[in-house]
PDB file of C-alpha atoms in Angstrom:
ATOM      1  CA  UNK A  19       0.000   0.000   0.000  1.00  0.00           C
ATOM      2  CA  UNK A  20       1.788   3.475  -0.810  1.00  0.00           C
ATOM      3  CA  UNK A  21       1.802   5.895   2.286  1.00  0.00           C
ATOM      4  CA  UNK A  22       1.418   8.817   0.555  1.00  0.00           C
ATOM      5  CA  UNK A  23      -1.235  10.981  -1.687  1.00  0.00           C
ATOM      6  CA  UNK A  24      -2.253   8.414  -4.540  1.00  0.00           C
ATOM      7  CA  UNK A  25      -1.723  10.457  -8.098  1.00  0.00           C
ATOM      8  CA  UNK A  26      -3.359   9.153 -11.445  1.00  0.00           C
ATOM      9  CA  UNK A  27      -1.619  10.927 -14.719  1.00  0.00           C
ATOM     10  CA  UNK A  28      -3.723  10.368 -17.983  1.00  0.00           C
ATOM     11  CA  UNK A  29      -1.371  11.396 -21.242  1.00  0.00           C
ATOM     12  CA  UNK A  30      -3.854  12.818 -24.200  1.00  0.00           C
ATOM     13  CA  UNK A  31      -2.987  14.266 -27.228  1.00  0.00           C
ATOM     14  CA  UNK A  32      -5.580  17.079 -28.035  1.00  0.00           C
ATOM     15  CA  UNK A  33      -7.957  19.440 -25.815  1.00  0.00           C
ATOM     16  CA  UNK A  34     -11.532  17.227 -25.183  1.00  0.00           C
ATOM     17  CA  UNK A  35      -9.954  13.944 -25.079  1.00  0.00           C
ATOM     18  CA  UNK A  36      -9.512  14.157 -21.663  1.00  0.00           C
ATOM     19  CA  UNK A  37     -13.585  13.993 -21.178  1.00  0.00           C
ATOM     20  CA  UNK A  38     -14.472  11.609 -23.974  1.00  0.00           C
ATOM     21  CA  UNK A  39     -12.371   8.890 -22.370  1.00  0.00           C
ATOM     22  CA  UNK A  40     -11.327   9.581 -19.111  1.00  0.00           C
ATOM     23  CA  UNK A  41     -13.766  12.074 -17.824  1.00  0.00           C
ATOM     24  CA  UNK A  42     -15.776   9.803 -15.372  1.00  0.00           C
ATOM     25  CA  UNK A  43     -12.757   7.893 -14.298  1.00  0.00           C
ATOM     26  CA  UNK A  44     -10.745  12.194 -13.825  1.00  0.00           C
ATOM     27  CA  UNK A  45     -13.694  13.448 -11.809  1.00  0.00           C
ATOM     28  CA  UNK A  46     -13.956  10.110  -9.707  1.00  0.00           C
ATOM     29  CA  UNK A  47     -10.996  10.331  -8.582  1.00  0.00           C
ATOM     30  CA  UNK A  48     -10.424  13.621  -7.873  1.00  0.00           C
ATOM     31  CA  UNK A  49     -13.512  13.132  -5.255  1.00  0.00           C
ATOM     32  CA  UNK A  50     -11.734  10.777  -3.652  1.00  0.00           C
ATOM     33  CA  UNK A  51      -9.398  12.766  -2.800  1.00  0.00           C
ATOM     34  CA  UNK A  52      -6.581  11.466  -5.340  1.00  0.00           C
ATOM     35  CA  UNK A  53      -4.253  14.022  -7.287  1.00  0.00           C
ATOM     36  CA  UNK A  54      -5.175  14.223 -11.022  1.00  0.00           C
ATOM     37  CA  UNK A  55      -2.254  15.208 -13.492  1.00  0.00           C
ATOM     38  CA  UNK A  56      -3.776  15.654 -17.315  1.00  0.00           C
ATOM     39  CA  UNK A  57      -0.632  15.758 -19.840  1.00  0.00           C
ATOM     40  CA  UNK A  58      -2.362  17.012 -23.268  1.00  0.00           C
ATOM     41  CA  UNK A  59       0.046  16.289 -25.861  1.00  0.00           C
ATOM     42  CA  UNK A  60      -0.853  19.236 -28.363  1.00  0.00           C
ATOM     43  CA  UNK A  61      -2.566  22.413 -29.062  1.00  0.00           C
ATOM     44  CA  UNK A  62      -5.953  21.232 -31.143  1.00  0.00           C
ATOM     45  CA  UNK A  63      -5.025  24.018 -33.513  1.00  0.00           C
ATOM     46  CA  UNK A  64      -6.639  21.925 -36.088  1.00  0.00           C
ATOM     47  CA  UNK A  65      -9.931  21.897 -34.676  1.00  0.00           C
ATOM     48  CA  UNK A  66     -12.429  23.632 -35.852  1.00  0.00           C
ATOM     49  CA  UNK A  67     -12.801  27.540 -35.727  1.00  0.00           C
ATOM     50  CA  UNK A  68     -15.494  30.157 -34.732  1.00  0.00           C
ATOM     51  CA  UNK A  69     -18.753  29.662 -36.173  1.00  0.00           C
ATOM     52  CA  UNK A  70     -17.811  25.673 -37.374  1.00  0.00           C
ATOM     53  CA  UNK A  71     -14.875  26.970 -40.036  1.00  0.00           C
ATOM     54  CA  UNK A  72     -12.659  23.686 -40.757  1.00  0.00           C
ATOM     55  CA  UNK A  73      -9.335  23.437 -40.801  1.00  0.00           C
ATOM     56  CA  UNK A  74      -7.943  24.378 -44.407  1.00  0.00           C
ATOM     57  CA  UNK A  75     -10.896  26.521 -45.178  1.00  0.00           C
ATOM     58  CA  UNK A  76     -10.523  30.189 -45.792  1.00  0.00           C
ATOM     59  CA  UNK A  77     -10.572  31.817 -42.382  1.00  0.00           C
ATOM     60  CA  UNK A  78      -9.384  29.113 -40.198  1.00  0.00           C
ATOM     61  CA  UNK A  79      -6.418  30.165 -38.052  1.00  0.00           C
ATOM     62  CA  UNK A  80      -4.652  27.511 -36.599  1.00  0.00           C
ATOM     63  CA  UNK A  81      -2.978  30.109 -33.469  1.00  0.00           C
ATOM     64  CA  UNK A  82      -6.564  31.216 -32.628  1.00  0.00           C
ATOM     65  CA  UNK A  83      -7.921  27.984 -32.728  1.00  0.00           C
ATOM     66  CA  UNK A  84      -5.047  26.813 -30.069  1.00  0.00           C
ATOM     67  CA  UNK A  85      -5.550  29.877 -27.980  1.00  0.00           C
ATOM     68  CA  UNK A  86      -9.593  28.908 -27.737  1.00  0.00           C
ATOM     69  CA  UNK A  87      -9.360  25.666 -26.957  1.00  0.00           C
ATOM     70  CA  UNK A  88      -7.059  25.584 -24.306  1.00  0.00           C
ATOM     71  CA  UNK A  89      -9.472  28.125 -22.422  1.00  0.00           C
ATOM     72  CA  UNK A  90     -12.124  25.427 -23.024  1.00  0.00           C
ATOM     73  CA  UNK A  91      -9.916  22.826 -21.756  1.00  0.00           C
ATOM     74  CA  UNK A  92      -8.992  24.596 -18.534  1.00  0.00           C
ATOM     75  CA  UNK A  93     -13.166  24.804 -18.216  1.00  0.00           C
ATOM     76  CA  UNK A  94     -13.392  21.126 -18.591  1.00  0.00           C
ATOM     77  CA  UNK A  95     -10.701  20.954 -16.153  1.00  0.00           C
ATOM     78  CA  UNK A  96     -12.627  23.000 -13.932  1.00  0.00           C
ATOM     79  CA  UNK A  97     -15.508  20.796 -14.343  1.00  0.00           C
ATOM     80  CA  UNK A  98     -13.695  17.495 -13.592  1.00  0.00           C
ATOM     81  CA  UNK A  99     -11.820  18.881 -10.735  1.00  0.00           C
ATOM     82  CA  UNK A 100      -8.293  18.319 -12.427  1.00  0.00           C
ATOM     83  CA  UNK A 101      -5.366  18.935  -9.799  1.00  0.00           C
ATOM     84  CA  UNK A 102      -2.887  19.571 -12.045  1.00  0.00           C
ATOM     85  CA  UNK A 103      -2.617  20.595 -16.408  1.00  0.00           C
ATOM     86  CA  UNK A 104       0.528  20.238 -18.268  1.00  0.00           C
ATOM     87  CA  UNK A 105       0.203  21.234 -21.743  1.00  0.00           C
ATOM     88  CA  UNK A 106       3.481  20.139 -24.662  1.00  0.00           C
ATOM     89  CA  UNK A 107       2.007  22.220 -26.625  1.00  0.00           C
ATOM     90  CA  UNK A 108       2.686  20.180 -29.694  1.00  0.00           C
ATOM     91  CA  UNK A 109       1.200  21.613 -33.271  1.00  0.00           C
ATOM     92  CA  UNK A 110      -1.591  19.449 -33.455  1.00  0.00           C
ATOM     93  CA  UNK A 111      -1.186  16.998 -36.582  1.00  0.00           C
ATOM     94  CA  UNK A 112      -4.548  16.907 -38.008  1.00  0.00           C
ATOM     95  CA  UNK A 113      -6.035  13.556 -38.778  1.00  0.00           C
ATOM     96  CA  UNK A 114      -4.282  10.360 -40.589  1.00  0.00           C
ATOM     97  CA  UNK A 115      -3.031  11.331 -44.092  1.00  0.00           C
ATOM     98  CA  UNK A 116      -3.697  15.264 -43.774  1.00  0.00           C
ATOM     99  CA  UNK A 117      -1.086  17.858 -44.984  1.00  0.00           C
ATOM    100  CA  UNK A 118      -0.426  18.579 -41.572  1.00  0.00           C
ATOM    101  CA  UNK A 119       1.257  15.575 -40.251  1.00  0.00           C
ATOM    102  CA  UNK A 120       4.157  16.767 -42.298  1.00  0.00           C
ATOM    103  CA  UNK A 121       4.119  20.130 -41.285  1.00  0.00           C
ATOM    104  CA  UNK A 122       7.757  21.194 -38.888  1.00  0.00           C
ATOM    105  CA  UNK A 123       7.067  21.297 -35.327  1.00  0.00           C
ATOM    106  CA  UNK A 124       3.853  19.127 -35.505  1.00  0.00           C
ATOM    107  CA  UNK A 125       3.486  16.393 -32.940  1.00  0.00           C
ATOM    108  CA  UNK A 126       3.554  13.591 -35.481  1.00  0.00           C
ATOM    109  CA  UNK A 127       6.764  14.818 -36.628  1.00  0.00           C
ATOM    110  CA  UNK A 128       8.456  15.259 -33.029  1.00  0.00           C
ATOM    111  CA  UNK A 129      10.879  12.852 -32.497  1.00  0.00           C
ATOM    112  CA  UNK A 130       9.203  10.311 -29.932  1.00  0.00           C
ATOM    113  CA  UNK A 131      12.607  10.591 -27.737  1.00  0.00           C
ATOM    114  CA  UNK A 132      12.171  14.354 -27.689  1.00  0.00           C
ATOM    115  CA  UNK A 133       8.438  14.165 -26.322  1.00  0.00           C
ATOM    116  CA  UNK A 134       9.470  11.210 -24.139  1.00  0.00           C
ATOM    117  CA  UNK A 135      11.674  12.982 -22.687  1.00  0.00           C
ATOM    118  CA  UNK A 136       9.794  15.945 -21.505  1.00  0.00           C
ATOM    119  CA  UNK A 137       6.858  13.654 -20.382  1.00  0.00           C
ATOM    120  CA  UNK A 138       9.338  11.750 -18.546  1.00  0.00           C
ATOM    121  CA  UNK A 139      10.296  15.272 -16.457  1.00  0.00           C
ATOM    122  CA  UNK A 140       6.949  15.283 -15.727  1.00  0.00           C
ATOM    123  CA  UNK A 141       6.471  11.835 -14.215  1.00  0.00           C
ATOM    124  CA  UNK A 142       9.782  12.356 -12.661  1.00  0.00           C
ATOM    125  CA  UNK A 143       7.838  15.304 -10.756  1.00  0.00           C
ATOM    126  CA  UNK A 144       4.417  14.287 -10.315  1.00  0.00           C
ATOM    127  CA  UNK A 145       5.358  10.405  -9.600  1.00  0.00           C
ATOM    128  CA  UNK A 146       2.267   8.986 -10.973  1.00  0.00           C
ATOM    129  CA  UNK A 147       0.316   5.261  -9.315  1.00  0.00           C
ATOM    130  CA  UNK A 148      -1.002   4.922 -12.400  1.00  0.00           C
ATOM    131  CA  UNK A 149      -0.886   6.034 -15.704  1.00  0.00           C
ATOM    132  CA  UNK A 150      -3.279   5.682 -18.152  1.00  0.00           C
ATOM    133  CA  UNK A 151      -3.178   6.262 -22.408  1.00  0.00           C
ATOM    134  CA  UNK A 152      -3.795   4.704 -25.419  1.00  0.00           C
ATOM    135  CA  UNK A 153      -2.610   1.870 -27.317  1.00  0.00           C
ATOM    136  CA  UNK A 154      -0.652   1.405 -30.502  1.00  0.00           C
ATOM    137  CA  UNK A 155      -3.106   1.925 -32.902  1.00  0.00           C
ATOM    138  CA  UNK A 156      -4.892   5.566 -30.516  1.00  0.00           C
ATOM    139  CA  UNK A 157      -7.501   3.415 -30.199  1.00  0.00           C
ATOM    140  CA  UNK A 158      -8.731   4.331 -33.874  1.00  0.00           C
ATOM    141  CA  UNK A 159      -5.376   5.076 -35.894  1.00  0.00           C
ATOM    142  CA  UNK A 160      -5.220   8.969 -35.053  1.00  0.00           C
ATOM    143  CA  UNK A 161      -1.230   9.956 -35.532  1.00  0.00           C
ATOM    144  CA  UNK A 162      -1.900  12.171 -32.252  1.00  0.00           C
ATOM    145  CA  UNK A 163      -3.130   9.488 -30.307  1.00  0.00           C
ATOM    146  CA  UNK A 164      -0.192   6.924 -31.498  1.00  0.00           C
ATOM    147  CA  UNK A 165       2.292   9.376 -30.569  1.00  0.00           C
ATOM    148  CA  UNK A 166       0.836   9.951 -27.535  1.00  0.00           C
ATOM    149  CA  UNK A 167       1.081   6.161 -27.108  1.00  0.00           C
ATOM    150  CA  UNK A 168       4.675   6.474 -28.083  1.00  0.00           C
ATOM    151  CA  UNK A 169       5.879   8.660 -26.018  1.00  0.00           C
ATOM    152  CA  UNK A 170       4.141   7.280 -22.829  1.00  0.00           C
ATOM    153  CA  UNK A 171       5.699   3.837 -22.768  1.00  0.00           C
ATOM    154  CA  UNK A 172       9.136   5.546 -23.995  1.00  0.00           C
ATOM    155  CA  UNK A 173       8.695   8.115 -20.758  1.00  0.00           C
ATOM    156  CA  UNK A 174       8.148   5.198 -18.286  1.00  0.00           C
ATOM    157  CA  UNK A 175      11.056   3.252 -20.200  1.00  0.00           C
ATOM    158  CA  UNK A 176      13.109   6.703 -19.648  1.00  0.00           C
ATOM    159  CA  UNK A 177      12.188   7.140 -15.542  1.00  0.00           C
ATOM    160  CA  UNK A 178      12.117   3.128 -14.448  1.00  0.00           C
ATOM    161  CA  UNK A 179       8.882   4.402 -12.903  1.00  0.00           C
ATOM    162  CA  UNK A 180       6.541   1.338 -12.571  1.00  0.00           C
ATOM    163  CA  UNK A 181       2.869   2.607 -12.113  1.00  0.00           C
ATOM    164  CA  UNK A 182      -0.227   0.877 -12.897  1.00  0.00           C
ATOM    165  CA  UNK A 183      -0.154   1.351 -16.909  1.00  0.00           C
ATOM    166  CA  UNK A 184      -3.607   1.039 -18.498  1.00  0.00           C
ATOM    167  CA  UNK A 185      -4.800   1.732 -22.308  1.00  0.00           C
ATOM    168  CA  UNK A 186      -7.781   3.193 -22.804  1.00  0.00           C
ATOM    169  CA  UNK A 187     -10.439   0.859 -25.169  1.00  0.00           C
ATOM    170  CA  UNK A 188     -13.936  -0.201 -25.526  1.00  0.00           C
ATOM    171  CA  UNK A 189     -16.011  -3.310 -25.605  1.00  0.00           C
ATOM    172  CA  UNK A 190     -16.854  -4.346 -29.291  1.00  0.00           C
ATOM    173  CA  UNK A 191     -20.614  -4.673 -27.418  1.00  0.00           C
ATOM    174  CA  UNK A 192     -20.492  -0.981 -26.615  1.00  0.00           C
ATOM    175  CA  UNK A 193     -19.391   0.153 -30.148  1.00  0.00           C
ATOM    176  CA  UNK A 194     -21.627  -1.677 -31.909  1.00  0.00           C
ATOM    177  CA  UNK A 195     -24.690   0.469 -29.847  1.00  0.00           C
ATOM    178  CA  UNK A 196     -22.900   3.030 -30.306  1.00  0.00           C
ATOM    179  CA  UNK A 197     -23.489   3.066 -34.239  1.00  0.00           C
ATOM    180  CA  UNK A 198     -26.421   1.939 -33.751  1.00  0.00           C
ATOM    181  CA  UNK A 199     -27.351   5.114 -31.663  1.00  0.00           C
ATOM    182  CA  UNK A 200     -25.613   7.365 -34.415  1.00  0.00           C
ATOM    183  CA  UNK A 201     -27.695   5.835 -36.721  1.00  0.00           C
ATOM    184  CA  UNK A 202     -30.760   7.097 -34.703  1.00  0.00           C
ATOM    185  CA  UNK A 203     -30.009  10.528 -34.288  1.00  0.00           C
ATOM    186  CA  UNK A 204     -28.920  10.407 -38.257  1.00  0.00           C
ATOM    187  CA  UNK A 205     -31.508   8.709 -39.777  1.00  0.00           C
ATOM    188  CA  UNK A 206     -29.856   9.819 -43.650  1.00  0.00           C
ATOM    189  CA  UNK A 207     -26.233   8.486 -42.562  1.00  0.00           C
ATOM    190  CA  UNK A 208     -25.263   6.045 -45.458  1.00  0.00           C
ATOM    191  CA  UNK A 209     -24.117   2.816 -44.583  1.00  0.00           C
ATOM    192  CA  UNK A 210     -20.079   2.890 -44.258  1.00  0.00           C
ATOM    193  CA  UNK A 211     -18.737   0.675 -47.107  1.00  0.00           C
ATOM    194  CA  UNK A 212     -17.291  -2.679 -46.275  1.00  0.00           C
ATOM    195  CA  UNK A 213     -13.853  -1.667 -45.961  1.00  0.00           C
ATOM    196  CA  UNK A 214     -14.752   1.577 -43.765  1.00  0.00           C
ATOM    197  CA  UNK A 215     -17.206  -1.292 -41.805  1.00  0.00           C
ATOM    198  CA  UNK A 216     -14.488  -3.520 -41.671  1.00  0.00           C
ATOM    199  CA  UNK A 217     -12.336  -1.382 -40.294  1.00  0.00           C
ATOM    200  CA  UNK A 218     -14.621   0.053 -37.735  1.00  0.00           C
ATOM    201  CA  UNK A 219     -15.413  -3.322 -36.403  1.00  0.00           C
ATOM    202  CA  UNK A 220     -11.771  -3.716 -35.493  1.00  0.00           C
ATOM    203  CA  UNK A 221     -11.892  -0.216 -32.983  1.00  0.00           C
ATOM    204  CA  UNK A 222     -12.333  -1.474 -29.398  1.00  0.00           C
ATOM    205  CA  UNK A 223     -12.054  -5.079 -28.311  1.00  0.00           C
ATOM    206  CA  UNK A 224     -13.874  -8.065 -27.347  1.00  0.00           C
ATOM    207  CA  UNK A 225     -15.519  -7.830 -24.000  1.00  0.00           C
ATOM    208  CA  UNK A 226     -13.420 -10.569 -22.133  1.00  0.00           C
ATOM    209  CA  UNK A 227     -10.567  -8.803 -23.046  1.00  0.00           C
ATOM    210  CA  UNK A 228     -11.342  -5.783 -21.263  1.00  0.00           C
ATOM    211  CA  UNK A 229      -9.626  -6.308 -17.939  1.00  0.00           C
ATOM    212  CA  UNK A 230     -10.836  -3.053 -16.203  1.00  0.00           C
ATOM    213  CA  UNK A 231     -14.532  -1.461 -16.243  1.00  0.00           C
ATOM    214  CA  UNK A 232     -14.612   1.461 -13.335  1.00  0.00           C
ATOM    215  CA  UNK A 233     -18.324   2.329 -12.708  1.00  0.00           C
ATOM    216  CA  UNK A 234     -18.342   6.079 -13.117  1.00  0.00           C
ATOM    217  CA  UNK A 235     -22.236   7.093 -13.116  1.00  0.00           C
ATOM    218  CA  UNK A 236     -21.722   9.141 -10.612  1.00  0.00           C
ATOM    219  CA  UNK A 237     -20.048  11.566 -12.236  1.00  0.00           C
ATOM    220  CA  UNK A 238     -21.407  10.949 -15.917  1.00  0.00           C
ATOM    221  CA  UNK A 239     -23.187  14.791 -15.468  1.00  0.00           C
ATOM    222  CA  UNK A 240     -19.813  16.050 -15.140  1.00  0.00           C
ATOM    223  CA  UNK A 241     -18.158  14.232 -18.224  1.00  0.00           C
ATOM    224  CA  UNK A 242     -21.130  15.668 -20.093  1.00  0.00           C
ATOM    225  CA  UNK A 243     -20.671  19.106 -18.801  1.00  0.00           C
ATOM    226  CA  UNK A 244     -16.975  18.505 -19.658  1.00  0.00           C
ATOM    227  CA  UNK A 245     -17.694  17.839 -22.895  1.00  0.00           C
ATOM    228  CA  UNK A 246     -19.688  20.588 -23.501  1.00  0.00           C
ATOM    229  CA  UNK A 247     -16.896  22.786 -22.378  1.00  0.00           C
ATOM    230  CA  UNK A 248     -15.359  22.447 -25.706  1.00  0.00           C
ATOM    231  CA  UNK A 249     -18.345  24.293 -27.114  1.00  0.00           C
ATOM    232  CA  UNK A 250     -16.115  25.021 -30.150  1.00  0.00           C
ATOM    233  CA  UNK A 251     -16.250  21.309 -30.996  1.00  0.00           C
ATOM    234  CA  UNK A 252     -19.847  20.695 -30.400  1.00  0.00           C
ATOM    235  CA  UNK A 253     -20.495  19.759 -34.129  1.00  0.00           C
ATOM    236  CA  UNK A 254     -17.937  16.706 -33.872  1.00  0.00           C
ATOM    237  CA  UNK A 255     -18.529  15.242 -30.146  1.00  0.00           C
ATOM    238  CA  UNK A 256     -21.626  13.437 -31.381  1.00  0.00           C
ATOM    239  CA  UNK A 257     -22.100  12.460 -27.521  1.00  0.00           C
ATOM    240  CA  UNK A 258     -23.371  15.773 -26.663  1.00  0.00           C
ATOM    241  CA  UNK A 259     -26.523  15.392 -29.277  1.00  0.00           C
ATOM    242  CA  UNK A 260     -27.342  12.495 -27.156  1.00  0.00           C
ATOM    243  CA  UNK A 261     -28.404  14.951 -24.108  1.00  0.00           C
ATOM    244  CA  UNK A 262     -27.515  14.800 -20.208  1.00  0.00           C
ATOM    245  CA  UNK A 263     -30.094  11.953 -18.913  1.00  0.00           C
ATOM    246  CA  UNK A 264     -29.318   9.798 -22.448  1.00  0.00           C
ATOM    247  CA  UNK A 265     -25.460  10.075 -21.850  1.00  0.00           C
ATOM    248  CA  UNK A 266     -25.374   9.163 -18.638  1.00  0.00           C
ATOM    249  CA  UNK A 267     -27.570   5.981 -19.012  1.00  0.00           C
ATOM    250  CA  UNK A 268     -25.083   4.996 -22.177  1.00  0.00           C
ATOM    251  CA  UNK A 269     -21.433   6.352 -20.368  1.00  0.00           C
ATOM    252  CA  UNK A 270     -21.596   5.282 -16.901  1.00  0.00           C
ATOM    253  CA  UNK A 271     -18.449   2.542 -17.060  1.00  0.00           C
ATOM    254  CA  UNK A 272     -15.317   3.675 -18.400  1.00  0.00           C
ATOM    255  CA  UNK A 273     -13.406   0.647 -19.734  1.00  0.00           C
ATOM    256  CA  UNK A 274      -9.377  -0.356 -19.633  1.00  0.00           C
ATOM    257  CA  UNK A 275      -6.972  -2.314 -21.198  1.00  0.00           C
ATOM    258  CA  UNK A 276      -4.072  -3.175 -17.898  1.00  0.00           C
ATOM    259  CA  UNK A 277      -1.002  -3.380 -19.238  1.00  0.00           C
ATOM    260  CA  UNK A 278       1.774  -2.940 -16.305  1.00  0.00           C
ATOM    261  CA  UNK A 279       0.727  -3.794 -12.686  1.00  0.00           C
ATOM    262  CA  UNK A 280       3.073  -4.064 -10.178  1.00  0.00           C
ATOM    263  CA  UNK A 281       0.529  -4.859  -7.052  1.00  0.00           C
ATOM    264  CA  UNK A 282      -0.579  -8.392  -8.340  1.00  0.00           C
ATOM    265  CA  UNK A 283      -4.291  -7.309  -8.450  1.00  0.00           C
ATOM    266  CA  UNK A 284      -6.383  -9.440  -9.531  1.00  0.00           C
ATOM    267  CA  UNK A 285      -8.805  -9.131 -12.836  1.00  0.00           C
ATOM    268  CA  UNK A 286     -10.936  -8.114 -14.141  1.00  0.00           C
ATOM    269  CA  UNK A 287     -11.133  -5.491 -11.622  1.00  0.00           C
ATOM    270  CA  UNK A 288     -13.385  -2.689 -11.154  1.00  0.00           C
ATOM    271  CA  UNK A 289     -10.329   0.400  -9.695  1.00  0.00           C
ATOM    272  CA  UNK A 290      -7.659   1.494 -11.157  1.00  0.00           C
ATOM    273  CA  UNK A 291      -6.268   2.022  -8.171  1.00  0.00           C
ATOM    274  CA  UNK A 292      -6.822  -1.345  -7.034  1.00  0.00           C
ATOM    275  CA  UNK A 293      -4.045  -2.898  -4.781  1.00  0.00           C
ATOM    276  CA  UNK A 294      -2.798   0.172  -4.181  1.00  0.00           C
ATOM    277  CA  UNK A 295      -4.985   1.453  -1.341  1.00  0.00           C
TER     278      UNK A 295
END
């Protein structure tokens, strides 16, 4: 059992992420009294801009864009009771196979020692219990997301820290409601195509693979509220068109992939923190 203030770090790579994965499991754990340290890898400057303009569309400044979005994710910080922010302040790379991964300075483009090596400072100072991120693929193949990946496991590598380690994922059960939900609320939404299909049936995995699902109801108004704090983003968190009571009944259990545990806990378990308090 550690005999001192328990500390969970989650590593994301853009402003929102924080709530659409981690939110319930952030403002949980903050109420019970354990330090919460969000790392968010970049700046979202390719988000979209005031009034919905895209990124590569007249108008759309990528600066101004960063500068609003890390006000809305000190708000969802707010919300989720967040101890600590540390931002890298990486460009933001855009999604797979946009002109932006190439661009100098981006996060895809950082060398992976580099960012390792200023995430590793930061475990180094906050000494995280456990640590949680995504996996190879950043969950659905976003370059952001692997590097964020990347430079997590070379950070721990770096410090011979040996929290808890968990990946973020979700049960193939889930994802399949989930498109069925989308296709609710979007009753025009073409079918994908079978590779697209394909492709999306891979995202997530099978339910008895999941080795961690921390109840999080509780707090599912505050992920939503979270959420909504990234009001610039509203048109792509598709969550948010669900509504409070909907969201809540559908994102109560936040699900895990444990990859490092040096307590011996058993699983599946329901805590991340489990055998550590």
């Amino acid at each position: 059992m550690i005999d001192r203030p328990l500390t969970l770090m989650a590593v994301h790579a853009h402003p929102d992420d924080e709530a659409t994965g981690t939110g319930g499991v952030l403002a949980r754990y903050a109420a019970e009294g354990i330090r919460t340290v969000l790392v968010t890898c970049t700046d979202g400057g390719c988000g979209d801009g005031p009034g919905g303009v895209k990124p590569g569309d007249p108008g759309h400044d990528p600066a101004a864009v960063a500068l609003m979005r890390r006000q809305e994710l000190e708000g969802s910080c707010e919300v989720l009771k967040v101890s600590d922010l540390e931002m890298l302040d990486y460009a933001d790379s855009g999604m797979m196979g946009w002109p932006s991964n190439d661009a100098p300075g981006s996060f895809w483009q950082t060398p992976v020692q580099e960012g390792a090596a200023r995430l590793a400072e930061l475990m180094r100072h906050y000494r995280p219990d456990v640590v949680v991120t995504y996996d190879e693929n950043g969950f659905y193949g976003h370059p952001d997301h692997i590097q964020a990946h990347r430079i997590t496991m070379a950070a721990l590598e770096m410090t011979a820290l040996t929290p808890k380690l968990y990946w973020t994922t979700m049960p193939r059960s889930m994802m399949q409601r989930f498109g069925e939900i989308m296709r609710e609320f979007h009753e025009d939404m073409p079918e994908p195509d079978p590779a697209e299909a394909a492709a999306m049936a891979e995202i997530g995995l099978p339910d008895d693979e999941i080795t961690t699902w921390v109840d999080t109801t509780v707090f599912s108004g505050q992920k939503f509220d979270a959420l909504a704090a990234h009001a610039s983003q509203g048109e792509n968190i598709f969550f948010l068109k669900m509504g409070k009571e909907r969201f809540g009944e559908l994102m109560g259990v936040e699900t895990f992939v444990r990859v490092q545990d040096p307590t011996g806990a058993a699983a599946p378990e329901n805590d991340l923190f489990a055998g550590l308090r």
